[in-house]
Amino acid sequence: MTTLEWDGYLNARDLGGFPTALSSTGETRFGRIARGPRRERLTETGWQDARAWGLASIVDLRCAHEVGQGEGDHVIADDVFEGIAIVNSPTEDQNDPEFWEACAPILDSPEYWAHNWQMQPQLVRGALDSIASSAPGTLVHCSAGRDRTGMISALILGNAGVDPHAVGEDYATSVHAMAHITTHAPGAELDEARSPAEVDEWMIDKLPIVHDTAARAHEIFDLLEVSIATRAALRRLLIAE
């Protein structure tokens, strides 16, 4: 995994360089898909950094009420976004009372992932379709770039044949990166900061869920009724044949 140094942005990585036997190069391709937190954290220099990486499209996994500038965000001129396709494709409907009752206490954990794709499969599938149809050089993000982005990253990396333990390391990197950040979206409740030791302890029973998600990606895609065309497009984005 490669950390992306985009000004004002943290917890951003290129999904290239992961080991996979499906690629002729033995690893996933760089410059195709990046993962990160809310794009409003980027400074104008950060947007320039992202363009230099090859940013062409953004798939935003957040609910509509989470999108927009918050306190402390940078004011960015409209022309900075010119030529970048931005698609809002939320993975969850937080207004669904059944989903909210089941998932609200665990939205900061992969424990909710299976609830999400079982209760709202059309939304998770829609996000995957959006990534598959986006121009290469795609930033996939939510608010923290950790949980929703972690779920989608685990699925697309699993679909590309990446070793599940490497996927788990990627998720752990995001949890550590955001452990000291107490707010991830405008108006959201404050999270509790965690020390590295607390993060490691917390992840003991969480990483097996991430490993299982990547290992069972094809089975989960079946459950979500992801089309063969979307699966193939996602794979082409990440592997050289």
PDB file of C-alpha atoms in Angstrom:
ATOM      1  CA  MET A   1       0.000   0.000   0.000  1.00  0.00           C
ATOM      2  CA  THR A   2       1.162   3.540  -0.756  1.00  0.00           C
ATOM      3  CA  THR A   3       0.241   6.565   1.329  1.00  0.00           C
ATOM      4  CA  LEU A   4      -0.769   9.562  -0.767  1.00  0.00           C
ATOM      5  CA  GLU A   5       0.657  12.872   0.401  1.00  0.00           C
ATOM      6  CA  TRP A   6      -2.115  15.249  -0.619  1.00  0.00           C
ATOM      7  CA  ASP A   7      -2.006  18.538   1.290  1.00  0.00           C
ATOM      8  CA  GLY A   8      -4.571  18.762   4.074  1.00  0.00           C
ATOM      9  CA  TYR A   9      -5.555  15.126   3.558  1.00  0.00           C
ATOM     10  CA  LEU A  10      -4.821  12.186   5.822  1.00  0.00           C
ATOM     11  CA  ASN A  11      -5.607   8.498   5.601  1.00  0.00           C
ATOM     12  CA  ALA A  12      -5.329   8.492   1.803  1.00  0.00           C
ATOM     13  CA  ARG A  13      -3.774   5.565  -0.050  1.00  0.00           C
ATOM     14  CA  ASP A  14      -3.397   4.215  -3.556  1.00  0.00           C
ATOM     15  CA  LEU A  15      -4.870   0.720  -3.902  1.00  0.00           C
ATOM     16  CA  GLY A  16      -1.973  -0.241  -6.128  1.00  0.00           C
ATOM     17  CA  GLY A  17       0.845  -2.541  -5.049  1.00  0.00           C
ATOM     18  CA  PHE A  18      -1.240  -5.192  -3.287  1.00  0.00           C
ATOM     19  CA  PRO A  19      -0.197  -8.787  -3.984  1.00  0.00           C
ATOM     20  CA  THR A  20      -2.491 -10.734  -6.314  1.00  0.00           C
ATOM     21  CA  ALA A  21      -1.939 -13.824  -8.410  1.00  0.00           C
ATOM     22  CA  LEU A  22      -4.575 -12.615 -10.880  1.00  0.00           C
ATOM     23  CA  SER A  23      -2.316  -9.901 -12.305  1.00  0.00           C
ATOM     24  CA  SER A  24       0.463 -10.518 -14.783  1.00  0.00           C
ATOM     25  CA  THR A  25       2.613  -8.211 -12.651  1.00  0.00           C
ATOM     26  CA  GLY A  26       1.778  -9.982  -9.381  1.00  0.00           C
ATOM     27  CA  GLU A  27       0.259  -6.861  -7.824  1.00  0.00           C
ATOM     28  CA  THR A  28      -2.571  -4.390  -8.234  1.00  0.00           C
ATOM     29  CA  ARG A  29      -2.098  -1.359 -10.483  1.00  0.00           C
ATOM     30  CA  PHE A  30      -1.119   2.066  -9.204  1.00  0.00           C
ATOM     31  CA  GLY A  31      -2.939   5.257 -10.165  1.00  0.00           C
ATOM     32  CA  ARG A  32      -6.292   3.585 -10.724  1.00  0.00           C
ATOM     33  CA  ILE A  33      -8.202   3.741  -7.414  1.00  0.00           C
ATOM     34  CA  ALA A  34      -7.412   5.695  -4.265  1.00  0.00           C
ATOM     35  CA  ARG A  35      -9.208   5.646  -0.927  1.00  0.00           C
ATOM     36  CA  GLY A  36      -9.535   8.497   1.534  1.00  0.00           C
ATOM     37  CA  PRO A  37     -11.694  10.571   3.891  1.00  0.00           C
ATOM     38  CA  ARG A  38     -14.062  13.452   3.052  1.00  0.00           C
ATOM     39  CA  ARG A  39     -12.715  15.490   0.170  1.00  0.00           C
ATOM     40  CA  GLU A  40     -13.492  18.757   1.962  1.00  0.00           C
ATOM     41  CA  ARG A  41     -10.276  18.242   3.952  1.00  0.00           C
ATOM     42  CA  LEU A  42      -8.179  18.933   0.853  1.00  0.00           C
ATOM     43  CA  THR A  43      -6.528  22.323   0.494  1.00  0.00           C
ATOM     44  CA  GLU A  44      -6.198  23.906  -2.952  1.00  0.00           C
ATOM     45  CA  THR A  45      -2.647  22.568  -3.007  1.00  0.00           C
ATOM     46  CA  GLY A  46      -4.055  19.184  -2.028  1.00  0.00           C
ATOM     47  CA  TRP A  47      -6.348  19.223  -5.055  1.00  0.00           C
ATOM     48  CA  GLN A  48      -3.311  19.983  -7.199  1.00  0.00           C
ATOM     49  CA  ASP A  49      -1.526  17.015  -5.575  1.00  0.00           C
ATOM     50  CA  ALA A  50      -4.518  14.821  -6.361  1.00  0.00           C
ATOM     51  CA  ARG A  51      -4.561  15.936  -9.990  1.00  0.00           C
ATOM     52  CA  ALA A  52      -0.849  15.193 -10.249  1.00  0.00           C
ATOM     53  CA  TRP A  53      -1.652  11.644  -9.066  1.00  0.00           C
ATOM     54  CA  GLY A  54      -4.183  11.433 -11.893  1.00  0.00           C
ATOM     55  CA  LEU A  55      -7.484  12.234 -10.187  1.00  0.00           C
ATOM     56  CA  ALA A  56     -10.268  12.080 -12.775  1.00  0.00           C
ATOM     57  CA  SER A  57     -13.317  11.004 -10.792  1.00  0.00           C
ATOM     58  CA  ILE A  58     -14.686  10.774  -7.262  1.00  0.00           C
ATOM     59  CA  VAL A  59     -17.199   8.307  -5.843  1.00  0.00           C
ATOM     60  CA  ASP A  60     -18.564   9.721  -2.583  1.00  0.00           C
ATOM     61  CA  LEU A  61     -20.059   7.021  -0.340  1.00  0.00           C
ATOM     62  CA  ARG A  62     -21.641   9.446   2.125  1.00  0.00           C
ATOM     63  CA  CYS A  63     -25.310  10.198   2.712  1.00  0.00           C
ATOM     64  CA  ALA A  64     -26.435  13.529   1.248  1.00  0.00           C
ATOM     65  CA  HIS A  65     -26.679  15.235   4.644  1.00  0.00           C
ATOM     66  CA  GLU A  66     -22.962  14.563   5.288  1.00  0.00           C
ATOM     67  CA  VAL A  67     -21.740  16.302   2.135  1.00  0.00           C
ATOM     68  CA  GLY A  68     -20.490  19.867   2.217  1.00  0.00           C
ATOM     69  CA  GLN A  69     -18.158  22.310   3.860  1.00  0.00           C
ATOM     70  CA  GLY A  70     -17.800  22.298   7.624  1.00  0.00           C
ATOM     71  CA  GLU A  71     -16.026  24.376  10.207  1.00  0.00           C
ATOM     72  CA  GLY A  72     -12.299  24.482   9.515  1.00  0.00           C
ATOM     73  CA  ASP A  73     -12.639  23.288   5.910  1.00  0.00           C
ATOM     74  CA  HIS A  74     -10.889  25.213   3.175  1.00  0.00           C
ATOM     75  CA  VAL A  75     -12.724  27.454   0.729  1.00  0.00           C
ATOM     76  CA  ILE A  76     -11.915  26.097  -2.707  1.00  0.00           C
ATOM     77  CA  ALA A  77     -12.558  27.929  -5.992  1.00  0.00           C
ATOM     78  CA  ASP A  78     -15.044  26.188  -8.294  1.00  0.00           C
ATOM     79  CA  ASP A  79     -12.533  25.921 -11.140  1.00  0.00           C
ATOM     80  CA  VAL A  80     -10.400  23.579  -9.004  1.00  0.00           C
ATOM     81  CA  PHE A  81     -12.991  20.853  -9.610  1.00  0.00           C
ATOM     82  CA  GLU A  82     -13.214  21.412 -13.359  1.00  0.00           C
ATOM     83  CA  GLY A  83     -13.027  18.169 -15.311  1.00  0.00           C
ATOM     84  CA  ILE A  84     -13.399  15.925 -12.232  1.00  0.00           C
ATOM     85  CA  ALA A  85     -16.559  13.792 -12.290  1.00  0.00           C
ATOM     86  CA  ILE A  86     -18.090  13.619  -8.803  1.00  0.00           C
ATOM     87  CA  VAL A  87     -20.749  10.987  -8.112  1.00  0.00           C
ATOM     88  CA  ASN A  88     -22.597  10.648  -4.807  1.00  0.00           C
ATOM     89  CA  SER A  89     -23.345   6.959  -4.282  1.00  0.00           C
ATOM     90  CA  PRO A  90     -24.187   6.335  -0.609  1.00  0.00           C
ATOM     91  CA  THR A  91     -23.739   2.808   0.687  1.00  0.00           C
ATOM     92  CA  GLU A  92     -26.382   3.227   3.371  1.00  0.00           C
ATOM     93  CA  ASP A  93     -29.717   4.889   4.096  1.00  0.00           C
ATOM     94  CA  GLN A  94     -29.485   6.141   7.652  1.00  0.00           C
ATOM     95  CA  ASN A  95     -33.174   7.138   7.559  1.00  0.00           C
ATOM     96  CA  ASP A  96     -34.157   3.486   7.368  1.00  0.00           C
ATOM     97  CA  PRO A  97     -35.261   2.752  10.982  1.00  0.00           C
ATOM     98  CA  GLU A  98     -34.459  -0.958  10.753  1.00  0.00           C
ATOM     99  CA  PHE A  99     -30.943  -0.242   9.503  1.00  0.00           C
ATOM    100  CA  TRP A 100     -30.377   2.496  12.063  1.00  0.00           C
ATOM    101  CA  GLU A 101     -31.500   0.351  14.983  1.00  0.00           C
ATOM    102  CA  ALA A 102     -29.207  -2.491  13.977  1.00  0.00           C
ATOM    103  CA  CYS A 103     -26.188  -0.488  12.847  1.00  0.00           C
ATOM    104  CA  ALA A 104     -26.001   2.873  14.628  1.00  0.00           C
ATOM    105  CA  PRO A 105     -24.025   1.461  17.610  1.00  0.00           C
ATOM    106  CA  ILE A 106     -21.472  -0.241  15.334  1.00  0.00           C
ATOM    107  CA  LEU A 107     -21.060   2.136  12.371  1.00  0.00           C
ATOM    108  CA  ASP A 108     -17.413   2.666  13.338  1.00  0.00           C
ATOM    109  CA  SER A 109     -16.706  -1.068  13.000  1.00  0.00           C
ATOM    110  CA  PRO A 110     -16.749  -3.742  10.287  1.00  0.00           C
ATOM    111  CA  GLU A 111     -19.341  -5.472  12.464  1.00  0.00           C
ATOM    112  CA  TYR A 112     -22.022  -3.542  10.577  1.00  0.00           C
ATOM    113  CA  TRP A 113     -20.842  -4.435   7.060  1.00  0.00           C
ATOM    114  CA  ALA A 114     -22.895  -7.624   6.695  1.00  0.00           C
ATOM    115  CA  HIS A 115     -25.986  -5.809   7.991  1.00  0.00           C
ATOM    116  CA  ASN A 116     -25.438  -3.175   5.305  1.00  0.00           C
ATOM    117  CA  TRP A 117     -25.244  -5.545   2.360  1.00  0.00           C
ATOM    118  CA  GLN A 118     -28.056  -7.754   3.701  1.00  0.00           C
ATOM    119  CA  MET A 119     -30.471  -4.907   4.518  1.00  0.00           C
ATOM    120  CA  GLN A 120     -29.577  -2.425   1.755  1.00  0.00           C
ATOM    121  CA  PRO A 121     -27.909  -4.469  -0.978  1.00  0.00           C
ATOM    122  CA  GLN A 122     -29.029  -2.093  -3.721  1.00  0.00           C
ATOM    123  CA  LEU A 123     -27.012   0.751  -2.194  1.00  0.00           C
ATOM    124  CA  VAL A 124     -23.805  -1.238  -1.775  1.00  0.00           C
ATOM    125  CA  ARG A 125     -24.230  -2.599  -5.295  1.00  0.00           C
ATOM    126  CA  GLY A 126     -24.853   0.916  -6.594  1.00  0.00           C
ATOM    127  CA  ALA A 127     -21.565   2.127  -5.104  1.00  0.00           C
ATOM    128  CA  LEU A 128     -19.686  -0.740  -6.749  1.00  0.00           C
ATOM    129  CA  ASP A 129     -21.379   0.027 -10.078  1.00  0.00           C
ATOM    130  CA  SER A 130     -20.368   3.694  -9.744  1.00  0.00           C
ATOM    131  CA  ILE A 131     -16.714   2.788  -9.208  1.00  0.00           C
ATOM    132  CA  ALA A 132     -16.774   0.296 -12.073  1.00  0.00           C
ATOM    133  CA  SER A 133     -18.103   2.918 -14.478  1.00  0.00           C
ATOM    134  CA  SER A 134     -15.819   5.742 -13.312  1.00  0.00           C
ATOM    135  CA  ALA A 135     -12.774   6.979 -15.180  1.00  0.00           C
ATOM    136  CA  PRO A 136      -9.501   5.482 -13.877  1.00  0.00           C
ATOM    137  CA  GLY A 137      -7.943   7.783 -11.337  1.00  0.00           C
ATOM    138  CA  THR A 138     -10.881   7.409  -8.972  1.00  0.00           C
ATOM    139  CA  LEU A 139     -10.967   8.588  -5.369  1.00  0.00           C
ATOM    140  CA  VAL A 140     -13.402   6.557  -3.266  1.00  0.00           C
ATOM    141  CA  HIS A 141     -14.241   8.209   0.033  1.00  0.00           C
ATOM    142  CA  CYS A 142     -16.709   8.528   2.891  1.00  0.00           C
ATOM    143  CA  SER A 143     -16.289  10.741   5.973  1.00  0.00           C
ATOM    144  CA  ALA A 144     -13.371   9.161   7.832  1.00  0.00           C
ATOM    145  CA  GLY A 145     -12.217   6.999   4.935  1.00  0.00           C
ATOM    146  CA  ARG A 146     -12.292   4.073   7.308  1.00  0.00           C
ATOM    147  CA  ASP A 147     -15.554   2.136   7.571  1.00  0.00           C
ATOM    148  CA  ARG A 148     -17.714   2.558   4.454  1.00  0.00           C
ATOM    149  CA  THR A 149     -14.566   3.066   2.374  1.00  0.00           C
ATOM    150  CA  GLY A 150     -13.020   0.109   4.207  1.00  0.00           C
ATOM    151  CA  MET A 151     -15.949  -2.130   3.302  1.00  0.00           C
ATOM    152  CA  ILE A 152     -15.914  -1.157  -0.377  1.00  0.00           C
ATOM    153  CA  SER A 153     -12.108  -1.426  -0.533  1.00  0.00           C
ATOM    154  CA  ALA A 154     -12.196  -4.911   1.008  1.00  0.00           C
ATOM    155  CA  LEU A 155     -14.749  -6.033  -1.568  1.00  0.00           C
ATOM    156  CA  ILE A 156     -12.965  -4.649  -4.624  1.00  0.00           C
ATOM    157  CA  LEU A 157      -9.556  -5.841  -3.431  1.00  0.00           C
ATOM    158  CA  GLY A 158     -11.014  -9.284  -2.724  1.00  0.00           C
ATOM    159  CA  ASN A 159     -12.549  -9.282  -6.199  1.00  0.00           C
ATOM    160  CA  ALA A 160      -9.047  -8.592  -7.561  1.00  0.00           C
ATOM    161  CA  GLY A 161      -7.611 -11.602  -5.729  1.00  0.00           C
ATOM    162  CA  VAL A 162      -5.692  -9.666  -3.087  1.00  0.00           C
ATOM    163  CA  ASP A 163      -4.564 -11.646  -0.049  1.00  0.00           C
ATOM    164  CA  PRO A 164      -7.124 -11.101   2.758  1.00  0.00           C
ATOM    165  CA  HIS A 165      -4.404 -10.378   5.327  1.00  0.00           C
ATOM    166  CA  ALA A 166      -3.058  -7.560   3.134  1.00  0.00           C
ATOM    167  CA  VAL A 167      -6.599  -6.167   3.015  1.00  0.00           C
ATOM    168  CA  GLY A 168      -6.720  -6.374   6.801  1.00  0.00           C
ATOM    169  CA  GLU A 169      -3.462  -4.440   7.075  1.00  0.00           C
ATOM    170  CA  ASP A 170      -4.933  -1.736   4.870  1.00  0.00           C
ATOM    171  CA  TYR A 171      -8.004  -1.464   7.110  1.00  0.00           C
ATOM    172  CA  ALA A 172      -5.820  -1.356  10.231  1.00  0.00           C
ATOM    173  CA  THR A 173      -3.799   1.469   8.699  1.00  0.00           C
ATOM    174  CA  SER A 174      -6.975   3.530   8.346  1.00  0.00           C
ATOM    175  CA  VAL A 175      -8.078   2.869  11.923  1.00  0.00           C
ATOM    176  CA  HIS A 176      -4.686   3.952  13.254  1.00  0.00           C
ATOM    177  CA  ALA A 177      -4.605   7.003  10.959  1.00  0.00           C
ATOM    178  CA  MET A 178      -7.953   8.279  12.234  1.00  0.00           C
ATOM    179  CA  ALA A 179      -7.611   7.244  15.885  1.00  0.00           C
ATOM    180  CA  HIS A 180      -6.677  10.750  17.038  1.00  0.00           C
ATOM    181  CA  ILE A 181      -9.360  12.514  14.969  1.00  0.00           C
ATOM    182  CA  THR A 182     -12.472  13.140  17.059  1.00  0.00           C
ATOM    183  CA  THR A 183     -14.777  14.590  14.406  1.00  0.00           C
ATOM    184  CA  HIS A 184     -15.278  13.313  10.879  1.00  0.00           C
ATOM    185  CA  ALA A 185     -18.246  15.260   9.523  1.00  0.00           C
ATOM    186  CA  PRO A 186     -19.972  18.611  10.078  1.00  0.00           C
ATOM    187  CA  GLY A 187     -22.369  18.374  13.010  1.00  0.00           C
ATOM    188  CA  ALA A 188     -21.390  14.827  13.911  1.00  0.00           C
ATOM    189  CA  GLU A 189     -20.928  13.712  17.492  1.00  0.00           C
ATOM    190  CA  LEU A 190     -17.352  13.643  18.724  1.00  0.00           C
ATOM    191  CA  ASP A 191     -15.553  10.303  18.697  1.00  0.00           C
ATOM    192  CA  GLU A 192     -13.229   9.238  21.472  1.00  0.00           C
ATOM    193  CA  ALA A 193      -9.522   9.436  20.598  1.00  0.00           C
ATOM    194  CA  ARG A 194      -7.666   6.112  20.920  1.00  0.00           C
ATOM    195  CA  SER A 195      -4.031   5.324  21.585  1.00  0.00           C
ATOM    196  CA  PRO A 196      -2.188   2.920  19.241  1.00  0.00           C
ATOM    197  CA  ALA A 197      -2.364   0.222  21.928  1.00  0.00           C
ATOM    198  CA  GLU A 198      -6.119   0.741  22.310  1.00  0.00           C
ATOM    199  CA  VAL A 199      -6.549   0.495  18.542  1.00  0.00           C
ATOM    200  CA  ASP A 200      -4.615  -2.782  18.406  1.00  0.00           C
ATOM    201  CA  GLU A 201      -6.733  -4.255  21.197  1.00  0.00           C
ATOM    202  CA  TRP A 202      -9.964  -3.047  19.582  1.00  0.00           C
ATOM    203  CA  MET A 203      -9.025  -4.672  16.268  1.00  0.00           C
ATOM    204  CA  ILE A 204      -8.422  -8.167  17.678  1.00  0.00           C
ATOM    205  CA  ASP A 205     -11.957  -9.300  16.873  1.00  0.00           C
ATOM    206  CA  LYS A 206     -12.487  -6.864  13.984  1.00  0.00           C
ATOM    207  CA  LEU A 207      -9.702  -7.875  11.600  1.00  0.00           C
ATOM    208  CA  PRO A 208     -11.126 -11.396  11.108  1.00  0.00           C
ATOM    209  CA  ILE A 209     -14.269  -9.723   9.715  1.00  0.00           C
ATOM    210  CA  VAL A 210     -12.159  -7.766   7.226  1.00  0.00           C
ATOM    211  CA  HIS A 211     -10.229 -10.903   6.234  1.00  0.00           C
ATOM    212  CA  ASP A 212     -13.494 -12.817   5.753  1.00  0.00           C
ATOM    213  CA  THR A 213     -15.009 -10.023   3.652  1.00  0.00           C
ATOM    214  CA  ALA A 214     -12.075 -10.040   1.248  1.00  0.00           C
ATOM    215  CA  ALA A 215     -11.929 -13.845   1.123  1.00  0.00           C
ATOM    216  CA  ARG A 216     -15.680 -14.081   0.418  1.00  0.00           C
ATOM    217  CA  ALA A 217     -15.902 -11.145  -1.973  1.00  0.00           C
ATOM    218  CA  HIS A 218     -17.292 -13.249  -4.831  1.00  0.00           C
ATOM    219  CA  GLU A 219     -19.908 -14.802  -2.560  1.00  0.00           C
ATOM    220  CA  ILE A 220     -20.891 -11.362  -1.255  1.00  0.00           C
ATOM    221  CA  PHE A 221     -21.091 -10.065  -4.827  1.00  0.00           C
ATOM    222  CA  ASP A 222     -23.527 -12.909  -5.537  1.00  0.00           C
ATOM    223  CA  LEU A 223     -25.642 -11.856  -2.555  1.00  0.00           C
ATOM    224  CA  LEU A 224     -25.576  -8.250  -3.789  1.00  0.00           C
ATOM    225  CA  GLU A 225     -26.412  -9.393  -7.332  1.00  0.00           C
ATOM    226  CA  VAL A 226     -23.417  -7.539  -8.732  1.00  0.00           C
ATOM    227  CA  SER A 227     -23.345  -8.024 -12.487  1.00  0.00           C
ATOM    228  CA  ILE A 228     -20.618  -9.929 -14.277  1.00  0.00           C
ATOM    229  CA  ALA A 229     -19.826  -6.731 -16.190  1.00  0.00           C
ATOM    230  CA  THR A 230     -19.274  -4.745 -12.969  1.00  0.00           C
ATOM    231  CA  ARG A 231     -17.098  -7.471 -11.458  1.00  0.00           C
ATOM    232  CA  ALA A 232     -14.961  -7.583 -14.593  1.00  0.00           C
ATOM    233  CA  ALA A 233     -14.690  -3.783 -14.794  1.00  0.00           C
ATOM    234  CA  LEU A 234     -13.614  -3.535 -11.152  1.00  0.00           C
ATOM    235  CA  ARG A 235     -11.024  -6.230 -11.744  1.00  0.00           C
ATOM    236  CA  ARG A 236      -9.671  -4.503 -14.855  1.00  0.00           C
ATOM    237  CA  LEU A 237      -9.227  -1.297 -12.892  1.00  0.00           C
ATOM    238  CA  LEU A 238      -6.875  -3.023 -10.480  1.00  0.00           C
ATOM    239  CA  ILE A 239      -5.098  -5.782 -12.340  1.00  0.00           C
ATOM    240  CA  ALA A 240      -2.991  -5.999 -15.498  1.00  0.00           C
ATOM    241  CA  GLU A 241      -3.948  -9.019 -17.585  1.00  0.00           C
TER     242      GLU A 241
END
